[in-house]
Structure formats: structure tokens, C-alpha cells
CSV table of C-alpha atoms and ligand atoms in Angstrom, one decimal:
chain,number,residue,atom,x,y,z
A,1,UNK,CA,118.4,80.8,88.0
A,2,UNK,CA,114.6,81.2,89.4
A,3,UNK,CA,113.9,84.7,90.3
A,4,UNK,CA,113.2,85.1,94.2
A,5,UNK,CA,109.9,85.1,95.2
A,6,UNK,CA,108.3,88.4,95.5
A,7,UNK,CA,105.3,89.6,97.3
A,8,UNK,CA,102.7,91.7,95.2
A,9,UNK,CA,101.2,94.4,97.3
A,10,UNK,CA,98.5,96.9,96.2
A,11,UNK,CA,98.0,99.6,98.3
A,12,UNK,CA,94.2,100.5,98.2
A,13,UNK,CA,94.0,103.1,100.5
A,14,UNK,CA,96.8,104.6,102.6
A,15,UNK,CA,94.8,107.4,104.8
A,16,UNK,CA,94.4,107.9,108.4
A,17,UNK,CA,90.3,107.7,109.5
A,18,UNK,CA,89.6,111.2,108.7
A,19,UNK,CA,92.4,111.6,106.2
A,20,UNK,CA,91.3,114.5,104.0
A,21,UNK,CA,93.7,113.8,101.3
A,22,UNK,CA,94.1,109.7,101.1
A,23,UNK,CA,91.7,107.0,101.2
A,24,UNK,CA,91.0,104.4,104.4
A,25,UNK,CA,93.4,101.7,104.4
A,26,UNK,CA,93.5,98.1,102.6
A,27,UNK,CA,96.0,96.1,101.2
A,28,UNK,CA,95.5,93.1,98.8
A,29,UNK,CA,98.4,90.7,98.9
A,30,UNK,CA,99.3,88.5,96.1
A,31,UNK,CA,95.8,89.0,94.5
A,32,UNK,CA,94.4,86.7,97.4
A,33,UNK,CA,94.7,88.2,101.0
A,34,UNK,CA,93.2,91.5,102.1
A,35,UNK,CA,94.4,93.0,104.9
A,36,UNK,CA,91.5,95.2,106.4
A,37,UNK,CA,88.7,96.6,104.3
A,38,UNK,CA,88.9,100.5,104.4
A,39,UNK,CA,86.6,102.1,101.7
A,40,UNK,CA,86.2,101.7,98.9
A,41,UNK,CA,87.6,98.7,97.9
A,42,UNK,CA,86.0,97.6,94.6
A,43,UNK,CA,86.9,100.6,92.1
A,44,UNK,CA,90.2,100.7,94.0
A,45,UNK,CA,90.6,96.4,93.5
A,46,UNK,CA,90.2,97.3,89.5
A,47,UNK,CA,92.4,100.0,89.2
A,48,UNK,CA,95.2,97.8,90.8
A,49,UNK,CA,93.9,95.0,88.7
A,50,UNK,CA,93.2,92.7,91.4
A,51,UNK,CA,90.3,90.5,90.9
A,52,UNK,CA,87.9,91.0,93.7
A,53,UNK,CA,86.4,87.2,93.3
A,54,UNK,CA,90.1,86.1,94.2
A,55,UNK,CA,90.3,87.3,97.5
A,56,UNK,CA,90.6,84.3,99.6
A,57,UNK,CA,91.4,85.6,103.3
A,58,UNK,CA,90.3,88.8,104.9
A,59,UNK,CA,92.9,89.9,108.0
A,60,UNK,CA,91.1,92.2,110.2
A,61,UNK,CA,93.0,94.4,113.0
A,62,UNK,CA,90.2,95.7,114.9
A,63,UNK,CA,86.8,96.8,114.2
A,64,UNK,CA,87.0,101.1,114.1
A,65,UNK,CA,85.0,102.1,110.5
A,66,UNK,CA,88.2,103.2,108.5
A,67,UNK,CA,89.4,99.6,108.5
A,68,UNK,CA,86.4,98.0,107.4
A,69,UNK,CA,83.6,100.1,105.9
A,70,UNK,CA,84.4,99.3,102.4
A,71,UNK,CA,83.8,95.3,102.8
A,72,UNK,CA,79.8,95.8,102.8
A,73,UNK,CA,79.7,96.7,99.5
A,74,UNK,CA,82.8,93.9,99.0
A,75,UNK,CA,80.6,91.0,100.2
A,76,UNK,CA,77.5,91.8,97.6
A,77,UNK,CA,80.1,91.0,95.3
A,78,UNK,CA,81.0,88.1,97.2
A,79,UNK,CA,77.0,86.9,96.9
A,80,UNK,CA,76.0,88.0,94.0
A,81,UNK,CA,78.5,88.2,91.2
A,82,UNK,CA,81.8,85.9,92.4
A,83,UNK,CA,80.3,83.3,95.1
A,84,UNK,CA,83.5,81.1,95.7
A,85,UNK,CA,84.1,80.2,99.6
A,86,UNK,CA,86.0,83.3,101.8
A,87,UNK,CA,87.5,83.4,105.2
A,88,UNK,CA,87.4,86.2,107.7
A,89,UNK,CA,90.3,85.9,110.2
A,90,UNK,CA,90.0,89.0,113.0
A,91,UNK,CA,89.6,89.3,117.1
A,92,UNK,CA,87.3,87.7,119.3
A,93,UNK,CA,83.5,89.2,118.2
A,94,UNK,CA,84.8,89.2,114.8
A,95,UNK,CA,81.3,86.9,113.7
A,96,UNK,CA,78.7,89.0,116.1
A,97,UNK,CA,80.3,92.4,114.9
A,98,UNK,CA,80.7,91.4,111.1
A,99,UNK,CA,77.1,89.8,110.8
A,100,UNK,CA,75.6,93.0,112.8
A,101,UNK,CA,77.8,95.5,110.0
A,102,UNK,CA,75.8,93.3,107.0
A,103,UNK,CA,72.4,93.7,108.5
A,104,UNK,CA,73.1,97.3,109.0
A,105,UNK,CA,74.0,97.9,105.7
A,106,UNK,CA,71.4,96.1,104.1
A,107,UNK,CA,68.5,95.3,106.1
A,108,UNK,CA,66.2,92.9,105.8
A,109,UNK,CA,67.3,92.0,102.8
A,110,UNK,CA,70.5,90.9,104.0
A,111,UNK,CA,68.8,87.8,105.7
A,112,UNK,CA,66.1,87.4,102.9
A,113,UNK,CA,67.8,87.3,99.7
A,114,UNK,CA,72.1,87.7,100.8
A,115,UNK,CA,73.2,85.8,104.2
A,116,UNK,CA,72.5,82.1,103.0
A,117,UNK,CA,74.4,82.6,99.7
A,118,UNK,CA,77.8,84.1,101.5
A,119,UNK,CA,79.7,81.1,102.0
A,120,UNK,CA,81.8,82.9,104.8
A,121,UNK,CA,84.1,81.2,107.2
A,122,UNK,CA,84.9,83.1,110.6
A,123,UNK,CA,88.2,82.6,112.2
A,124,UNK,CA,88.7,84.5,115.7
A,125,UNK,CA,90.4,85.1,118.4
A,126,UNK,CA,93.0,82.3,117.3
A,127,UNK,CA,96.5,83.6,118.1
A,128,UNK,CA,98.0,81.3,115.4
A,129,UNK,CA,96.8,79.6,112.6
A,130,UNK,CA,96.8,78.4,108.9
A,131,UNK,CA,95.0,79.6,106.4
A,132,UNK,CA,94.8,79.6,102.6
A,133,UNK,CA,98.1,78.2,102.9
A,134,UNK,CA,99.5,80.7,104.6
A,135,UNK,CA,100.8,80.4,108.3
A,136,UNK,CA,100.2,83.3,110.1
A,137,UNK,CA,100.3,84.5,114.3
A,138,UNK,CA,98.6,87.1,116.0
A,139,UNK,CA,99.7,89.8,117.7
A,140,UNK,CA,98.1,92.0,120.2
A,141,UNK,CA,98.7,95.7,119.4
A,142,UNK,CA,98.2,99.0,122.1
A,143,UNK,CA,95.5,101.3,120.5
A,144,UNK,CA,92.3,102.6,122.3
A,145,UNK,CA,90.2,100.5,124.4
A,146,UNK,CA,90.5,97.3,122.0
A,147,UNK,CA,93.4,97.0,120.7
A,148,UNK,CA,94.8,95.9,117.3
A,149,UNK,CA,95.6,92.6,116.2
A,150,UNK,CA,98.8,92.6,114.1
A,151,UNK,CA,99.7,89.7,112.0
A,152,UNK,CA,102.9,87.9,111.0
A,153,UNK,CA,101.6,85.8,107.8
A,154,UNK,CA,103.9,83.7,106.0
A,155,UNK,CA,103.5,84.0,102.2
A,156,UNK,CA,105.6,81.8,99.8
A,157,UNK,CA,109.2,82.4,101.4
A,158,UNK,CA,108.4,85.9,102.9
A,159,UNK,CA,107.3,86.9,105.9
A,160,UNK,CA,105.3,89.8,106.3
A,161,UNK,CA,103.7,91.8,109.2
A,162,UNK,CA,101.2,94.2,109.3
A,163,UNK,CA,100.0,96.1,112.2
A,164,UNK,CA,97.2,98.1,111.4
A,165,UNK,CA,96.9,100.4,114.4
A,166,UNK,CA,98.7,100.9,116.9
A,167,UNK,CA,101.3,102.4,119.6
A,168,UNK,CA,104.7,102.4,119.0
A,169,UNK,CA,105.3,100.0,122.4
A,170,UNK,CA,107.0,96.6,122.9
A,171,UNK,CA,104.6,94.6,121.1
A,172,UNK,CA,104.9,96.4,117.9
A,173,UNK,CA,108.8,95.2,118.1
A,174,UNK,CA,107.8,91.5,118.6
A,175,UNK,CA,105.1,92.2,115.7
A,176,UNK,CA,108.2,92.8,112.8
A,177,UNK,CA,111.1,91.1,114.9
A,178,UNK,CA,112.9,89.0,111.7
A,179,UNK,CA,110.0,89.8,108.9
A,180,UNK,CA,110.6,90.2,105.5
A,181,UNK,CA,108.3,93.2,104.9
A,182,UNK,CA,106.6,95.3,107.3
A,183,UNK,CA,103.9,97.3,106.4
A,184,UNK,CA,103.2,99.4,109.5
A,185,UNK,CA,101.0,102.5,110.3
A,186,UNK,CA,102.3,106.3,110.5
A,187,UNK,CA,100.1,108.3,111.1
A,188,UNK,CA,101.7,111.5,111.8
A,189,UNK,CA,104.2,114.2,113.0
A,190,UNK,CA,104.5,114.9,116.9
A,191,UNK,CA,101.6,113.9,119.5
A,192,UNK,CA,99.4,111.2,117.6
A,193,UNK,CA,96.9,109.8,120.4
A,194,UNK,CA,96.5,105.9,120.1
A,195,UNK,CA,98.8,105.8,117.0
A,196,UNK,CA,102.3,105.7,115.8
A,197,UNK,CA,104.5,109.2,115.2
A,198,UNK,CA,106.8,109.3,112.0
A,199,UNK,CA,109.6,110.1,114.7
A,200,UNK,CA,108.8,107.1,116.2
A,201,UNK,CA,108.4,105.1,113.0
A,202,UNK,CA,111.8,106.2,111.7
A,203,UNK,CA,113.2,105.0,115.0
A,204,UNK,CA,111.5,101.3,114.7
A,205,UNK,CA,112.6,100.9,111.5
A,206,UNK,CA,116.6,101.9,112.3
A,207,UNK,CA,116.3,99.1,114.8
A,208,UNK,CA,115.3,97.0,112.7
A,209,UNK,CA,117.5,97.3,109.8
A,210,UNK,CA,116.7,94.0,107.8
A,211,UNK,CA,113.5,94.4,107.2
A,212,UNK,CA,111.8,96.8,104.3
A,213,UNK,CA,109.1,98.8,105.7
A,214,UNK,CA,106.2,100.2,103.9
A,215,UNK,CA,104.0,103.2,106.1
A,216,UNK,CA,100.5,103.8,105.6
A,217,UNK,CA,97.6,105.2,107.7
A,218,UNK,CA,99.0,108.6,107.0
A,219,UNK,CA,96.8,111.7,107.9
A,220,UNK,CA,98.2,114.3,106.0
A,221,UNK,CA,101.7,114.9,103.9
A,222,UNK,CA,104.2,112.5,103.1
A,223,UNK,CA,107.1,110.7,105.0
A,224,UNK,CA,110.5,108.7,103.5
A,225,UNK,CA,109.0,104.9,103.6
A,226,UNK,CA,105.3,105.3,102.8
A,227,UNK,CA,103.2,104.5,100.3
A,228,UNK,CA,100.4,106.0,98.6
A,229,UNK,CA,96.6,105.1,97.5
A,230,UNK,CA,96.4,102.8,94.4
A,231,UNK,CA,100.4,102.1,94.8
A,232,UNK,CA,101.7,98.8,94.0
A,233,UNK,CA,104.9,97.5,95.4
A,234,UNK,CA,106.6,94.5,94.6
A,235,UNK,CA,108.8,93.2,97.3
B,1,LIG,ZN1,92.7,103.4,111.5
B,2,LIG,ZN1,91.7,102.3,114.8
């Protein structure tokens, strides 16, 4: 009898932005998707044994720096050592604000010597789509001033979401309603402004009882369900 299809996650990073005691968060899926780009991802991508050149889709949430200040360094790889074709899926301004974090980060020579050869794709603002095979939706997600985009993405016969930040409101239901796997943001005990409580956390996953949740985007301790940096599940 064939085995059931599992997913592979590796947990890069599982910290909160100023986490003193875990890394910013990313998670590589099946050795192909990433799901945001919190630092640092390439010693982090080896130690899990995922093959940074294999990455075919970036998911991006939102824009704040512990979700995506590890892809600069990412995307030299991407043009200089492992040039095969890469998508970007994220919000509307995902082009403007990626472009503007390259330039930033490398200055002039990111237009002289690095843009032409990243052979980027950016996807945004698209509530559904396909991509890499992979059939996902968007969600939009309460946290600060912009929001989150959480993502159902269908891989093989699973369905997984994953929030990235967010409040522990309505839409965060609708985001893991039915899934699979959730992997879904904790950040802490008691008042968490913007973010998701573990008391609250605890309570989304008891109503939903069919679906296996993973927590990351922890600040400080530990909590029953979450993961930890350089942790790979398979699920
Ligand atoms: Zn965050
Ligand atoms: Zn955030």
C-alpha cells in the first residue's frame, strides 16, 4: 500500500521580531516553497538540507523586516550561484517594495551587475491563484496598519495554511477552516499587541480539532504545539 503523502516542513526560524532567544521566521516546504524570508536563511537552508537553488515560490505575508530580511542575501544566490526562474507571490506593492529592499541592500551594483540576471516573477495582490503547481488563496489577516496575507496552498493531497501575523479574529478561522496543517503564529502569553496570545492559540486550535497545528513566531519560552528553529516536521 503507498504511504500517504506527507508534507516536509523545515522550520528556519521560529522567533518573534525581537526574539532574543529564536531566529525570525521562514519555513521551506517540500524543498520548494518558502513561506516568508526571516533571517538568515542560507546557513539555516543547509543545516535543514534544503537546497536553496530549489526554492521555486516565495509566499510573503506582509512586508515588516523579521519576515523578509533574510531574502537579500537569498537572491545573490539566486543571481549568482543557482540562476533558475523564481516567483514571488505577496500583497499589492510586493514588486515596488521588493525591488526598493535589493537596491537598498546592494546599491548600485544591484542594477549594474545583479537585477538583469534575477529571473524573478512577481505575483500580487491576487486573492487566488496557481502556482508551481500548487493552488493556493489569500487571506487577509488583522495585524497593524497593513495587514497579513495568510495563505491556504494546496500541496500534493494536503492543505496547508499559514498565517504569518496576525490577530486572533474571524479571518484567522476562515484562514485554517478544513486544512490539513496549520502553521500559525504565537507569539506570547497575555496582552500581545497586533499578534496572537497562546491562550488564544490553544483556543483556535480546540475549535478546530482536525487539523494539526504547528506555532511559531514565538518571543520567548515555549508553548504545547510549537516548533523550534532548524526543526523539521513531517506531516
Ligand atoms: Zn513578525
Ligand atoms: Zn508583522
Amino acid at each position: 500500500m503507498d504511504r500517504p503523502y506527507r508534507l516536509r516542513l523545515a522550520f528556519l526560524g521560529t522567533g518573534a521580531a525581537f526574539s532574543p532567544e529564536r531566529y525570525n521566521g521562514a519555513v521551506v516546504v517540500d524543498g520548494r516553497l518558502l513561506l516568508d524570508g526571516g533571517a538568515p536563511l542560507l546557513p539555516h537552508m543547509h543545516r535543514c538540507g534544503v537546497d536553496p537553488g530549489a526554492i521555486e515560490v516565495v509566499f510573503l505575508t506582509h512586508f515588516h523586516g523579521d519576515h523578509t530580511l533574510g531574502l537579500p542575501p537569498f537572491v545573490l544566490y539566486r543571481v549568482f550561484v543557482d540562476p533558475r526562474p523564481i516567483t514571488f507571490v505577496g500583497p499589492a506593492g510586493l514588486a515596488a517594495r521588493l525591488e526598493a529592499l535589493w537596491e537598498v541592500s546592494w546599491g548600485q551594483d544591484w542594477g549594474l551587475a545583479m537585477k538583469d540576471r534575477f529571473r524573478v516573477t512577481y505575483v500580487e495582490g491576487q486573492l487566488s491563484g496557481m502556482v508551481a503547481s500548487c493552488k493556493y488563496e489569500a487571506i487577509k489577516l488583522d495585524h497593524g496598519t497593513s495587514g497579513s496575507s495568510g495563505y491556504r496552498i494546496k500541496v500534493g493531497s494536503k492543505t496547508l495554511a499559514y498565517s504569518g501575523d496576525t490577530e486572533a479574529t474571524a479571518p484567522l478561522d476562515q484562514l485554517v477552516e478544513g486544512t490539513d496543517v496549520a502553521i500559525v503564529e504565537a507569539t506570547g502569553p497575555g496582552d500581545v499587541f497586533s499578534h496572537m496570545s497562546w491562550e488564544a492559540a490553544s483556543d483556535l486550535k480546540a475549535r478546530h480539532p482536525k487539523t494539526r497545528f504547528l506555532f511559531n513566531h514565538l518571543y520567548s519560552g515555549t508553548v504545547d504545539g510549537a516548533v523550534s528553529d532548524l526543526e523539521v516536521v513531517e506531516v
